[in-house]
Amino acid sequence: MVWTLQAPTALTESQFVRWSKLLEERTGIQLSAQQKALLQSQVTMRMRELGYSDYNQYYQLVTDGLSGLMEWSVLVDRLTVKETSFFRHRPSLEYVRRFIQNRINNRELHGSFDIWSVGCATGEEPYSLAMVANDCFELAGLPPYYGITALDISSAALAQARTGIYNARKLEQVQPDEVLRYFERTDDGQFQVVKKLRDRVCFSHGNVTRISAMPSVSMDVIFCQNLLVYFRRWLRRDILNAFAARLKPGGVLIIGLGESVDWEHPGLKRVVGSEVQAYIRDQRQEQ
Ligand SMILES: C[S@@+](CC[C@H](N)C(=O)[O-])C[C@H]1O[C@@H](n2cnc3c(N)ncnc32)[C@H](O)[C@@H]1O
């Protein structure tokens, strides 16, 4: 690593356009003009670490073949917003609880119950889903035939998610009985999600904007919150349509409130109510 004392100058308007275009092409994330400072500070910080002072040279590095892809994976982690928390939107998670309970009560569970957490960041969302699913299966005295696939574009976030280790502050929205049942204290005073939940969550690296290249596995629940907001309207619509195609008949898609207000799909019905934004796939539809 070469260190330099020469600080990069401010990004020019055309450099900002070039970098934000690259980010959007590769991740779907659209930056507003106000986010120029964020882009600049993250790119500059990384350039400093590598000893670069010229944005164009660093751009060359990032866009150059395989080594460019490795560098890109570091940079993308710096440029994505990974804000998240356990039970970030309780009403959506309580909706999933009722959905699973209804399936169990109506004896509609056939095979495994599959959940997809898209844009899972450091794991708080898929582990919250695992707690809810586990509650339902345990209460019904059923073996835990559920699985959660959790996808994110940030390798660093996924590495942290796989450990399942969080500090006490991260557990603020977890109820005391959930902490007791689903976390263990580590030697250094942190909290680790218990193994029986970690075993049910499979973290995978991927880019939701390339969803058509992903294996087409059908899901009972697709949970995607606080990700689509970063995308253009047409891209949100395409991704939502692709989610719809990946729902099992009777499955549910849950997004963040207000994240795509005008989207409709002929095979899905919007759930009535203002607390969650959810869409159920028609039971009779064949895959
Ligand atoms: C703000 S966090 C939301 C986390 C969680 N869903 C929640 O609501 O708390 C957005 C996450 O989406 C991920 N992300 C951004 N672009 C993505 C893409 N194209 N494909 C997959 N994940 C992406 C980011 O790395 C980040 O972890």
PDB file of C-alpha atoms and ligand atoms in Angstrom:
ATOM      1  CA  MET A   1       0.000   0.000   0.000  1.00  0.00           C
ATOM      2  CA  VAL A   2       1.381   3.435  -0.956  1.00  0.00           C
ATOM      3  CA  TRP A   3       0.465   6.345   1.301  1.00  0.00           C
ATOM      4  CA  THR A   4       0.318   9.842  -0.032  1.00  0.00           C
ATOM      5  CA  LEU A   5       0.140  13.162   1.717  1.00  0.00           C
ATOM      6  CA  GLN A   6      -1.457  14.839  -1.262  1.00  0.00           C
ATOM      7  CA  ALA A   7      -5.203  15.060  -0.620  1.00  0.00           C
ATOM      8  CA  PRO A   8      -7.508  14.564  -3.618  1.00  0.00           C
ATOM      9  CA  THR A   9      -9.179  17.772  -4.725  1.00  0.00           C
ATOM     10  CA  ALA A  10     -12.974  18.126  -4.700  1.00  0.00           C
ATOM     11  CA  LEU A  11     -14.918  16.067  -7.243  1.00  0.00           C
ATOM     12  CA  THR A  12     -15.870  18.156 -10.244  1.00  0.00           C
ATOM     13  CA  GLU A  13     -19.445  18.045 -11.526  1.00  0.00           C
ATOM     14  CA  SER A  14     -18.507  15.776 -14.424  1.00  0.00           C
ATOM     15  CA  GLN A  15     -16.537  13.450 -12.147  1.00  0.00           C
ATOM     16  CA  PHE A  16     -19.534  13.243  -9.820  1.00  0.00           C
ATOM     17  CA  VAL A  17     -21.752  12.325 -12.779  1.00  0.00           C
ATOM     18  CA  ARG A  18     -19.264   9.670 -13.885  1.00  0.00           C
ATOM     19  CA  TRP A  19     -18.985   8.068 -10.439  1.00  0.00           C
ATOM     20  CA  SER A  20     -22.701   8.188  -9.701  1.00  0.00           C
ATOM     21  CA  LYS A  21     -23.426   6.647 -13.132  1.00  0.00           C
ATOM     22  CA  LEU A  22     -21.077   3.788 -12.322  1.00  0.00           C
ATOM     23  CA  LEU A  23     -22.752   3.282  -8.954  1.00  0.00           C
ATOM     24  CA  GLU A  24     -26.205   3.268 -10.518  1.00  0.00           C
ATOM     25  CA  GLU A  25     -25.232   0.929 -13.378  1.00  0.00           C
ATOM     26  CA  ARG A  26     -23.740  -1.554 -10.944  1.00  0.00           C
ATOM     27  CA  THR A  27     -26.114  -1.360  -7.972  1.00  0.00           C
ATOM     28  CA  GLY A  28     -29.239   0.497  -9.061  1.00  0.00           C
ATOM     29  CA  ILE A  29     -28.582   3.114  -6.373  1.00  0.00           C
ATOM     30  CA  GLN A  30     -29.386   6.595  -7.590  1.00  0.00           C
ATOM     31  CA  LEU A  31     -27.594   9.439  -5.850  1.00  0.00           C
ATOM     32  CA  SER A  32     -29.090  12.884  -5.657  1.00  0.00           C
ATOM     33  CA  ALA A  33     -26.968  15.995  -6.185  1.00  0.00           C
ATOM     34  CA  GLN A  34     -27.100  16.482  -2.397  1.00  0.00           C
ATOM     35  CA  GLN A  35     -25.265  13.198  -1.909  1.00  0.00           C
ATOM     36  CA  LYS A  36     -22.194  14.429  -3.733  1.00  0.00           C
ATOM     37  CA  ALA A  37     -20.433  15.071  -0.404  1.00  0.00           C
ATOM     38  CA  LEU A  38     -21.102  11.505   0.724  1.00  0.00           C
ATOM     39  CA  LEU A  39     -19.768  10.022  -2.498  1.00  0.00           C
ATOM     40  CA  GLN A  40     -16.766  12.286  -2.422  1.00  0.00           C
ATOM     41  CA  SER A  41     -15.855  11.539   1.194  1.00  0.00           C
ATOM     42  CA  GLN A  42     -16.121   7.770   0.769  1.00  0.00           C
ATOM     43  CA  VAL A  43     -14.226   7.649  -2.526  1.00  0.00           C
ATOM     44  CA  THR A  44     -11.568  10.011  -1.176  1.00  0.00           C
ATOM     45  CA  MET A  45     -11.119   7.988   1.993  1.00  0.00           C
ATOM     46  CA  ARG A  46     -10.586   4.832  -0.015  1.00  0.00           C
ATOM     47  CA  MET A  47      -8.211   6.594  -2.422  1.00  0.00           C
ATOM     48  CA  ARG A  48      -6.168   7.836   0.522  1.00  0.00           C
ATOM     49  CA  GLU A  49      -5.916   4.302   1.881  1.00  0.00           C
ATOM     50  CA  LEU A  50      -4.527   3.153  -1.464  1.00  0.00           C
ATOM     51  CA  GLY A  51      -2.329   6.164  -2.057  1.00  0.00           C
ATOM     52  CA  TYR A  52      -4.276   7.643  -4.965  1.00  0.00           C
ATOM     53  CA  SER A  53      -4.856  11.364  -5.372  1.00  0.00           C
ATOM     54  CA  ASP A  54      -6.394  11.350  -8.853  1.00  0.00           C
ATOM     55  CA  TYR A  55     -10.080  10.377  -9.208  1.00  0.00           C
ATOM     56  CA  ASN A  56      -9.611   9.322 -12.822  1.00  0.00           C
ATOM     57  CA  GLN A  57      -6.762   6.954 -11.995  1.00  0.00           C
ATOM     58  CA  TYR A  58      -8.794   5.395  -9.214  1.00  0.00           C
ATOM     59  CA  TYR A  59     -11.783   5.131 -11.570  1.00  0.00           C
ATOM     60  CA  GLN A  60      -9.528   3.209 -13.985  1.00  0.00           C
ATOM     61  CA  LEU A  61      -8.572   0.840 -11.184  1.00  0.00           C
ATOM     62  CA  VAL A  62     -12.166   0.206 -10.161  1.00  0.00           C
ATOM     63  CA  THR A  63     -13.295  -0.467 -13.710  1.00  0.00           C
ATOM     64  CA  ASP A  64     -10.311  -2.614 -14.714  1.00  0.00           C
ATOM     65  CA  GLY A  65     -11.155  -6.317 -15.037  1.00  0.00           C
ATOM     66  CA  LEU A  66     -10.957  -8.735 -12.134  1.00  0.00           C
ATOM     67  CA  SER A  67      -8.776  -6.606  -9.848  1.00  0.00           C
ATOM     68  CA  GLY A  68     -11.257  -3.795 -10.495  1.00  0.00           C
ATOM     69  CA  LEU A  69     -14.099  -5.996  -9.300  1.00  0.00           C
ATOM     70  CA  MET A  70     -12.254  -6.773  -6.078  1.00  0.00           C
ATOM     71  CA  GLU A  71     -11.676  -3.096  -5.433  1.00  0.00           C
ATOM     72  CA  TRP A  72     -15.298  -2.374  -6.352  1.00  0.00           C
ATOM     73  CA  SER A  73     -16.522  -4.777  -3.696  1.00  0.00           C
ATOM     74  CA  VAL A  74     -14.609  -2.753  -1.081  1.00  0.00           C
ATOM     75  CA  LEU A  75     -15.916   0.548  -2.401  1.00  0.00           C
ATOM     76  CA  VAL A  76     -19.524  -0.573  -2.726  1.00  0.00           C
ATOM     77  CA  ASP A  77     -19.531  -1.460   0.932  1.00  0.00           C
ATOM     78  CA  ARG A  78     -18.547   2.140   1.715  1.00  0.00           C
ATOM     79  CA  LEU A  79     -21.165   3.632  -0.594  1.00  0.00           C
ATOM     80  CA  THR A  80     -24.225   1.661   0.493  1.00  0.00           C
ATOM     81  CA  VAL A  81     -26.410   2.740   3.401  1.00  0.00           C
ATOM     82  CA  LYS A  82     -26.604  -0.207   5.765  1.00  0.00           C
ATOM     83  CA  GLU A  83     -28.723   1.333   8.483  1.00  0.00           C
ATOM     84  CA  THR A  84     -30.909  -1.366   9.995  1.00  0.00           C
ATOM     85  CA  SER A  85     -32.153  -2.744  13.304  1.00  0.00           C
ATOM     86  CA  PHE A  86     -33.881  -5.751  14.798  1.00  0.00           C
ATOM     87  CA  PHE A  87     -37.659  -5.503  14.383  1.00  0.00           C
ATOM     88  CA  ARG A  88     -37.154  -2.265  12.461  1.00  0.00           C
ATOM     89  CA  HIS A  89     -40.787  -2.226  11.375  1.00  0.00           C
ATOM     90  CA  ARG A  90     -42.665  -4.343  13.940  1.00  0.00           C
ATOM     91  CA  PRO A  91     -46.043  -4.228  12.156  1.00  0.00           C
ATOM     92  CA  SER A  92     -44.513  -5.916   9.081  1.00  0.00           C
ATOM     93  CA  LEU A  93     -42.951  -8.619  11.234  1.00  0.00           C
ATOM     94  CA  GLU A  94     -46.180  -9.122  13.188  1.00  0.00           C
ATOM     95  CA  TYR A  95     -47.919  -9.475   9.814  1.00  0.00           C
ATOM     96  CA  VAL A  96     -45.485 -12.303   8.946  1.00  0.00           C
ATOM     97  CA  ARG A  97     -46.275 -13.908  12.327  1.00  0.00           C
ATOM     98  CA  ARG A  98     -50.038 -13.879  11.604  1.00  0.00           C
ATOM     99  CA  PHE A  99     -49.397 -15.122   8.079  1.00  0.00           C
ATOM    100  CA  ILE A 100     -47.432 -18.153   9.340  1.00  0.00           C
ATOM    101  CA  GLN A 101     -49.896 -18.815  12.165  1.00  0.00           C
ATOM    102  CA  ASN A 102     -52.796 -18.847   9.682  1.00  0.00           C
ATOM    103  CA  ARG A 103     -50.908 -21.285   7.480  1.00  0.00           C
ATOM    104  CA  ILE A 104     -50.332 -23.547  10.478  1.00  0.00           C
ATOM    105  CA  ASN A 105     -53.912 -23.240  11.792  1.00  0.00           C
ATOM    106  CA  ASN A 106     -55.399 -23.926   8.343  1.00  0.00           C
ATOM    107  CA  ARG A 107     -53.014 -26.861   7.799  1.00  0.00           C
ATOM    108  CA  GLU A 108     -51.644 -25.166   4.710  1.00  0.00           C
ATOM    109  CA  LEU A 109     -47.974 -25.881   5.337  1.00  0.00           C
ATOM    110  CA  HIS A 110     -46.663 -28.114   2.617  1.00  0.00           C
ATOM    111  CA  GLY A 111     -42.945 -28.788   2.604  1.00  0.00           C
ATOM    112  CA  SER A 112     -40.642 -26.081   3.909  1.00  0.00           C
ATOM    113  CA  PHE A 113     -41.693 -22.495   4.557  1.00  0.00           C
ATOM    114  CA  ASP A 114     -39.315 -20.232   2.629  1.00  0.00           C
ATOM    115  CA  ILE A 115     -38.579 -16.591   3.370  1.00  0.00           C
ATOM    116  CA  TRP A 116     -36.364 -14.238   1.368  1.00  0.00           C
ATOM    117  CA  SER A 117     -34.898 -11.144   3.017  1.00  0.00           C
ATOM    118  CA  VAL A 118     -33.628  -8.916   0.214  1.00  0.00           C
ATOM    119  CA  GLY A 119     -31.135  -6.204   1.182  1.00  0.00           C
ATOM    120  CA  CYS A 120     -30.489  -7.839   4.555  1.00  0.00           C
ATOM    121  CA  ALA A 121     -27.523  -5.602   5.555  1.00  0.00           C
ATOM    122  CA  THR A 122     -25.848  -6.858   8.758  1.00  0.00           C
ATOM    123  CA  GLY A 123     -28.490  -9.501   9.462  1.00  0.00           C
ATOM    124  CA  GLU A 124     -30.877  -7.891  11.937  1.00  0.00           C
ATOM    125  CA  GLU A 125     -33.827  -8.216   9.514  1.00  0.00           C
ATOM    126  CA  PRO A 126     -33.436 -11.930   8.622  1.00  0.00           C
ATOM    127  CA  TYR A 127     -32.754 -12.833  12.264  1.00  0.00           C
ATOM    128  CA  SER A 128     -35.916 -10.953  13.307  1.00  0.00           C
ATOM    129  CA  LEU A 129     -37.812 -12.974  10.693  1.00  0.00           C
ATOM    130  CA  ALA A 130     -36.212 -16.151  12.067  1.00  0.00           C
ATOM    131  CA  MET A 131     -37.367 -15.281  15.609  1.00  0.00           C
ATOM    132  CA  VAL A 132     -40.922 -14.769  14.399  1.00  0.00           C
ATOM    133  CA  ALA A 133     -40.965 -17.986  12.331  1.00  0.00           C
ATOM    134  CA  ASN A 134     -39.380 -19.963  15.140  1.00  0.00           C
ATOM    135  CA  ASP A 135     -41.986 -18.671  17.640  1.00  0.00           C
ATOM    136  CA  CYS A 136     -44.777 -19.918  15.341  1.00  0.00           C
ATOM    137  CA  PHE A 137     -43.316 -23.363  14.684  1.00  0.00           C
ATOM    138  CA  GLU A 138     -42.399 -23.900  18.344  1.00  0.00           C
ATOM    139  CA  LEU A 139     -45.793 -22.768  19.618  1.00  0.00           C
ATOM    140  CA  ALA A 140     -47.476 -25.237  17.269  1.00  0.00           C
ATOM    141  CA  GLY A 141     -45.111 -28.015  18.368  1.00  0.00           C
ATOM    142  CA  LEU A 142     -43.822 -28.393  14.815  1.00  0.00           C
ATOM    143  CA  PRO A 143     -40.251 -29.092  13.721  1.00  0.00           C
ATOM    144  CA  PRO A 144     -38.592 -25.945  12.355  1.00  0.00           C
ATOM    145  CA  TYR A 145     -39.258 -26.547   8.671  1.00  0.00           C
ATOM    146  CA  TYR A 146     -38.554 -22.985   7.661  1.00  0.00           C
ATOM    147  CA  GLY A 147     -35.584 -21.383   5.946  1.00  0.00           C
ATOM    148  CA  ILE A 148     -34.515 -17.812   5.377  1.00  0.00           C
ATOM    149  CA  THR A 149     -32.338 -16.749   2.497  1.00  0.00           C
ATOM    150  CA  ALA A 150     -30.784 -13.339   3.073  1.00  0.00           C
ATOM    151  CA  LEU A 151     -29.260 -11.394   0.202  1.00  0.00           C
ATOM    152  CA  ASP A 152     -27.061  -8.316   0.116  1.00  0.00           C
ATOM    153  CA  ILE A 153     -24.586  -6.667  -2.228  1.00  0.00           C
ATOM    154  CA  SER A 154     -22.143  -5.788   0.558  1.00  0.00           C
ATOM    155  CA  SER A 155     -19.708  -8.606   1.391  1.00  0.00           C
ATOM    156  CA  ALA A 156     -18.593  -6.825   4.549  1.00  0.00           C
ATOM    157  CA  ALA A 157     -22.169  -6.558   5.822  1.00  0.00           C
ATOM    158  CA  LEU A 158     -22.736 -10.248   5.095  1.00  0.00           C
ATOM    159  CA  ALA A 159     -19.540 -11.279   6.887  1.00  0.00           C
ATOM    160  CA  GLN A 160     -20.737  -9.448   9.979  1.00  0.00           C
ATOM    161  CA  ALA A 161     -24.262 -10.885   9.590  1.00  0.00           C
ATOM    162  CA  ARG A 162     -22.935 -14.451   9.495  1.00  0.00           C
ATOM    163  CA  THR A 163     -21.332 -14.058  12.928  1.00  0.00           C
ATOM    164  CA  GLY A 164     -24.717 -13.166  14.416  1.00  0.00           C
ATOM    165  CA  ILE A 165     -22.909 -11.090  17.053  1.00  0.00           C
ATOM    166  CA  TYR A 166     -24.275  -7.695  18.127  1.00  0.00           C
ATOM    167  CA  ASN A 167     -23.613  -5.261  20.939  1.00  0.00           C
ATOM    168  CA  ALA A 168     -26.203  -4.513  23.618  1.00  0.00           C
ATOM    169  CA  ARG A 169     -27.281  -1.249  21.974  1.00  0.00           C
ATOM    170  CA  LYS A 170     -28.349  -3.155  18.867  1.00  0.00           C
ATOM    171  CA  LEU A 171     -30.835  -5.140  20.928  1.00  0.00           C
ATOM    172  CA  GLU A 172     -32.894  -2.130  22.033  1.00  0.00           C
ATOM    173  CA  GLN A 173     -35.909  -3.057  19.913  1.00  0.00           C
ATOM    174  CA  VAL A 174     -35.814  -6.711  20.891  1.00  0.00           C
ATOM    175  CA  GLN A 175     -38.194  -7.575  23.724  1.00  0.00           C
ATOM    176  CA  PRO A 176     -36.603  -8.961  26.917  1.00  0.00           C
ATOM    177  CA  ASP A 177     -38.182 -12.404  26.448  1.00  0.00           C
ATOM    178  CA  GLU A 178     -36.888 -12.516  22.856  1.00  0.00           C
ATOM    179  CA  VAL A 179     -33.408 -11.623  24.098  1.00  0.00           C
ATOM    180  CA  LEU A 180     -33.597 -14.450  26.639  1.00  0.00           C
ATOM    181  CA  ARG A 181     -34.760 -17.028  24.124  1.00  0.00           C
ATOM    182  CA  TYR A 182     -32.774 -16.023  21.075  1.00  0.00           C
ATOM    183  CA  PHE A 183     -29.425 -14.580  22.221  1.00  0.00           C
ATOM    184  CA  GLU A 184     -26.435 -15.857  24.172  1.00  0.00           C
ATOM    185  CA  ARG A 185     -23.828 -13.678  25.915  1.00  0.00           C
ATOM    186  CA  THR A 186     -20.369 -13.894  24.380  1.00  0.00           C
ATOM    187  CA  ASP A 187     -17.205 -13.822  26.503  1.00  0.00           C
ATOM    188  CA  ASP A 188     -16.639 -10.172  25.632  1.00  0.00           C
ATOM    189  CA  GLY A 189     -20.120  -9.088  26.735  1.00  0.00           C
ATOM    190  CA  GLN A 190     -21.799  -9.008  23.338  1.00  0.00           C
ATOM    191  CA  PHE A 191     -24.831 -11.005  22.236  1.00  0.00           C
ATOM    192  CA  GLN A 192     -24.881 -13.797  19.683  1.00  0.00           C
ATOM    193  CA  VAL A 193     -28.022 -15.076  17.962  1.00  0.00           C
ATOM    194  CA  VAL A 194     -28.522 -18.686  19.101  1.00  0.00           C
ATOM    195  CA  LYS A 195     -27.299 -21.433  16.780  1.00  0.00           C
ATOM    196  CA  LYS A 196     -30.741 -22.881  16.097  1.00  0.00           C
ATOM    197  CA  LEU A 197     -31.709 -19.573  14.439  1.00  0.00           C
ATOM    198  CA  ARG A 198     -28.358 -19.029  12.723  1.00  0.00           C
ATOM    199  CA  ASP A 199     -28.681 -22.492  11.203  1.00  0.00           C
ATOM    200  CA  ARG A 200     -31.927 -21.471   9.514  1.00  0.00           C
ATOM    201  CA  VAL A 201     -30.541 -18.340   7.852  1.00  0.00           C
ATOM    202  CA  CYS A 202     -28.435 -18.619   4.722  1.00  0.00           C
ATOM    203  CA  PHE A 203     -26.640 -15.402   3.750  1.00  0.00           C
ATOM    204  CA  SER A 204     -25.767 -14.946   0.116  1.00  0.00           C
ATOM    205  CA  HIS A 205     -24.010 -12.264  -1.851  1.00  0.00           C
ATOM    206  CA  GLY A 206     -25.969 -10.895  -4.792  1.00  0.00           C
ATOM    207  CA  ASN A 207     -27.280  -7.896  -6.633  1.00  0.00           C
ATOM    208  CA  VAL A 208     -31.056  -7.575  -6.746  1.00  0.00           C
ATOM    209  CA  THR A 209     -30.842  -5.578  -9.974  1.00  0.00           C
ATOM    210  CA  ARG A 210     -29.532  -8.812 -11.583  1.00  0.00           C
ATOM    211  CA  ILE A 211     -32.459 -10.799 -10.211  1.00  0.00           C
ATOM    212  CA  SER A 212     -33.188 -12.384 -13.592  1.00  0.00           C
ATOM    213  CA  ALA A 213     -29.800 -14.151 -13.437  1.00  0.00           C
ATOM    214  CA  MET A 214     -30.574 -15.658 -10.002  1.00  0.00           C
ATOM    215  CA  PRO A 215     -31.996 -19.157  -9.594  1.00  0.00           C
ATOM    216  CA  SER A 216     -35.764 -18.943  -9.676  1.00  0.00           C
ATOM    217  CA  VAL A 217     -36.684 -20.360  -6.275  1.00  0.00           C
ATOM    218  CA  SER A 218     -40.276 -19.866  -5.107  1.00  0.00           C
ATOM    219  CA  MET A 219     -40.874 -18.197  -1.769  1.00  0.00           C
ATOM    220  CA  ASP A 220     -43.685 -18.038   0.786  1.00  0.00           C
ATOM    221  CA  VAL A 221     -42.567 -14.608   1.990  1.00  0.00           C
ATOM    222  CA  ILE A 222     -40.438 -12.021   0.209  1.00  0.00           C
ATOM    223  CA  PHE A 223     -39.415  -9.233   2.568  1.00  0.00           C
ATOM    224  CA  CYS A 224     -37.698  -6.217   1.023  1.00  0.00           C
ATOM    225  CA  GLN A 225     -37.610  -2.999   3.029  1.00  0.00           C
ATOM    226  CA  ASN A 226     -35.566   0.191   2.763  1.00  0.00           C
ATOM    227  CA  LEU A 227     -33.834  -0.858  -0.441  1.00  0.00           C
ATOM    228  CA  LEU A 228     -36.172  -0.053  -3.326  1.00  0.00           C
ATOM    229  CA  VAL A 229     -36.240   3.581  -2.196  1.00  0.00           C
ATOM    230  CA  TYR A 230     -32.747   4.004  -3.617  1.00  0.00           C
ATOM    231  CA  PHE A 231     -33.814   2.891  -7.103  1.00  0.00           C
ATOM    232  CA  ARG A 232     -35.536   4.637  -9.998  1.00  0.00           C
ATOM    233  CA  ARG A 233     -39.253   3.989 -10.448  1.00  0.00           C
ATOM    234  CA  TRP A 234     -38.881   1.746 -13.520  1.00  0.00           C
ATOM    235  CA  LEU A 235     -36.272  -0.381 -11.746  1.00  0.00           C
ATOM    236  CA  ARG A 236     -38.457  -0.743  -8.642  1.00  0.00           C
ATOM    237  CA  ARG A 237     -41.300  -1.876 -10.882  1.00  0.00           C
ATOM    238  CA  ASP A 238     -39.122  -4.458 -12.699  1.00  0.00           C
ATOM    239  CA  ILE A 239     -37.794  -5.851  -9.427  1.00  0.00           C
ATOM    240  CA  LEU A 240     -41.272  -5.996  -7.875  1.00  0.00           C
ATOM    241  CA  ASN A 241     -42.545  -7.863 -10.965  1.00  0.00           C
ATOM    242  CA  ALA A 242     -39.652 -10.310 -10.607  1.00  0.00           C
ATOM    243  CA  PHE A 243     -40.504 -10.774  -6.904  1.00  0.00           C
ATOM    244  CA  ALA A 244     -44.119 -11.476  -7.869  1.00  0.00           C
ATOM    245  CA  ALA A 245     -42.934 -14.235 -10.225  1.00  0.00           C
ATOM    246  CA  ARG A 246     -40.947 -15.782  -7.372  1.00  0.00           C
ATOM    247  CA  LEU A 247     -43.854 -16.048  -4.924  1.00  0.00           C
ATOM    248  CA  LYS A 248     -45.530 -19.398  -4.327  1.00  0.00           C
ATOM    249  CA  PRO A 249     -49.307 -19.326  -4.858  1.00  0.00           C
ATOM    250  CA  GLY A 250     -50.726 -17.694  -1.711  1.00  0.00           C
ATOM    251  CA  GLY A 251     -47.283 -16.240  -0.848  1.00  0.00           C
ATOM    252  CA  VAL A 252     -46.791 -12.674   0.345  1.00  0.00           C
ATOM    253  CA  LEU A 253     -44.507  -9.821  -0.690  1.00  0.00           C
ATOM    254  CA  ILE A 254     -43.828  -7.202   1.992  1.00  0.00           C
ATOM    255  CA  ILE A 255     -42.061  -3.934   1.211  1.00  0.00           C
ATOM    256  CA  GLY A 256     -41.551  -0.773   3.245  1.00  0.00           C
ATOM    257  CA  LEU A 257     -44.494   1.570   3.714  1.00  0.00           C
ATOM    258  CA  GLY A 258     -44.756   3.966   0.790  1.00  0.00           C
ATOM    259  CA  GLU A 259     -41.823   2.396  -1.047  1.00  0.00           C
ATOM    260  CA  SER A 260     -43.719   1.891  -4.275  1.00  0.00           C
ATOM    261  CA  VAL A 261     -47.120   3.473  -3.994  1.00  0.00           C
ATOM    262  CA  ASP A 262     -48.359   3.036  -7.537  1.00  0.00           C
ATOM    263  CA  TRP A 263     -47.222  -0.514  -8.285  1.00  0.00           C
ATOM    264  CA  GLU A 264     -49.862  -3.095  -9.120  1.00  0.00           C
ATOM    265  CA  HIS A 265     -49.669  -6.645 -10.421  1.00  0.00           C
ATOM    266  CA  PRO A 266     -52.466  -8.688 -12.016  1.00  0.00           C
ATOM    267  CA  GLY A 267     -51.588 -11.804  -9.965  1.00  0.00           C
ATOM    268  CA  LEU A 268     -51.277 -10.057  -6.592  1.00  0.00           C
ATOM    269  CA  LYS A 269     -53.761  -8.397  -4.241  1.00  0.00           C
ATOM    270  CA  ARG A 270     -52.729  -5.535  -1.994  1.00  0.00           C
ATOM    271  CA  VAL A 271     -53.438  -6.310   1.664  1.00  0.00           C
ATOM    272  CA  VAL A 272     -55.984  -3.901   3.097  1.00  0.00           C
ATOM    273  CA  GLY A 273     -54.736  -1.662   5.919  1.00  0.00           C
ATOM    274  CA  SER A 274     -52.292   1.142   6.386  1.00  0.00           C
ATOM    275  CA  GLU A 275     -49.820  -0.505   8.766  1.00  0.00           C
ATOM    276  CA  VAL A 276     -48.052  -2.691   6.229  1.00  0.00           C
ATOM    277  CA  GLN A 277     -47.478  -2.659   2.493  1.00  0.00           C
ATOM    278  CA  ALA A 278     -48.053  -6.264   1.526  1.00  0.00           C
ATOM    279  CA  TYR A 279     -49.278  -8.112  -1.573  1.00  0.00           C
ATOM    280  CA  ILE A 280     -50.668 -11.654  -1.633  1.00  0.00           C
ATOM    281  CA  ARG A 281     -50.279 -13.871  -4.657  1.00  0.00           C
ATOM    282  CA  ASP A 282     -53.447 -15.536  -5.898  1.00  0.00           C
ATOM    283  CA  GLN A 283     -53.813 -19.071  -4.442  1.00  0.00           C
ATOM    284  CA  ARG A 284     -55.005 -20.596  -7.684  1.00  0.00           C
ATOM    285  CA  GLN A 285     -52.130 -19.437  -9.821  1.00  0.00           C
ATOM    286  CA  GLU A 286     -49.805 -22.128 -11.035  1.00  0.00           C
ATOM    287  CA  GLN A 287     -46.063 -21.429 -11.036  1.00  0.00           C
TER     288      GLN A 287
HETATM  289  C1  LIG B   1     -30.772   0.586   4.339  1.00  0.00           C
HETATM  290  S1  LIG B   1     -30.273  -1.100   4.275  1.00  0.00           S
HETATM  291  C2  LIG B   1     -31.815  -1.901   4.664  1.00  0.00           C
HETATM  292  C3  LIG B   1     -31.604  -3.106   5.552  1.00  0.00           C
HETATM  293  C4  LIG B   1     -32.898  -3.823   5.961  1.00  0.00           C
HETATM  294  N1  LIG B   1     -33.611  -4.305   4.819  1.00  0.00           N
HETATM  295  C5  LIG B   1     -33.776  -2.909   6.772  1.00  0.00           C
HETATM  296  O1  LIG B   1     -34.836  -2.503   6.321  1.00  0.00           O
HETATM  297  O2  LIG B   1     -33.411  -2.600   7.909  1.00  0.00           O
HETATM  298  C6  LIG B   1     -30.128  -1.385   2.502  1.00  0.00           C
HETATM  299  C7  LIG B   1     -29.280  -2.604   2.170  1.00  0.00           C
HETATM  300  O3  LIG B   1     -29.426  -2.914   0.784  1.00  0.00           O
HETATM  301  C8  LIG B   1     -28.174  -3.306   0.260  1.00  0.00           C
HETATM  302  N2  LIG B   1     -28.171  -3.089  -1.197  1.00  0.00           N
HETATM  303  C9  LIG B   1     -28.026  -1.919  -1.880  1.00  0.00           C
HETATM  304  N3  LIG B   1     -28.075  -2.133  -3.194  1.00  0.00           N
HETATM  305  C10 LIG B   1     -28.288  -3.465  -3.368  1.00  0.00           C
HETATM  306  C11 LIG B   1     -28.438  -4.289  -4.499  1.00  0.00           C
HETATM  307  N4  LIG B   1     -28.402  -3.784  -5.734  1.00  0.00           N
HETATM  308  N5  LIG B   1     -28.635  -5.620  -4.303  1.00  0.00           N
HETATM  309  C12 LIG B   1     -28.675  -6.151  -3.052  1.00  0.00           C
HETATM  310  N6  LIG B   1     -28.535  -5.405  -1.936  1.00  0.00           N
HETATM  311  C13 LIG B   1     -28.345  -4.081  -2.091  1.00  0.00           C
HETATM  312  C14 LIG B   1     -27.172  -2.444   1.000  1.00  0.00           C
HETATM  313  O4  LIG B   1     -25.874  -3.028   0.994  1.00  0.00           O
HETATM  314  C15 LIG B   1     -27.783  -2.388   2.398  1.00  0.00           C
HETATM  315  O5  LIG B   1     -27.279  -3.390   3.223  1.00  0.00           O
END
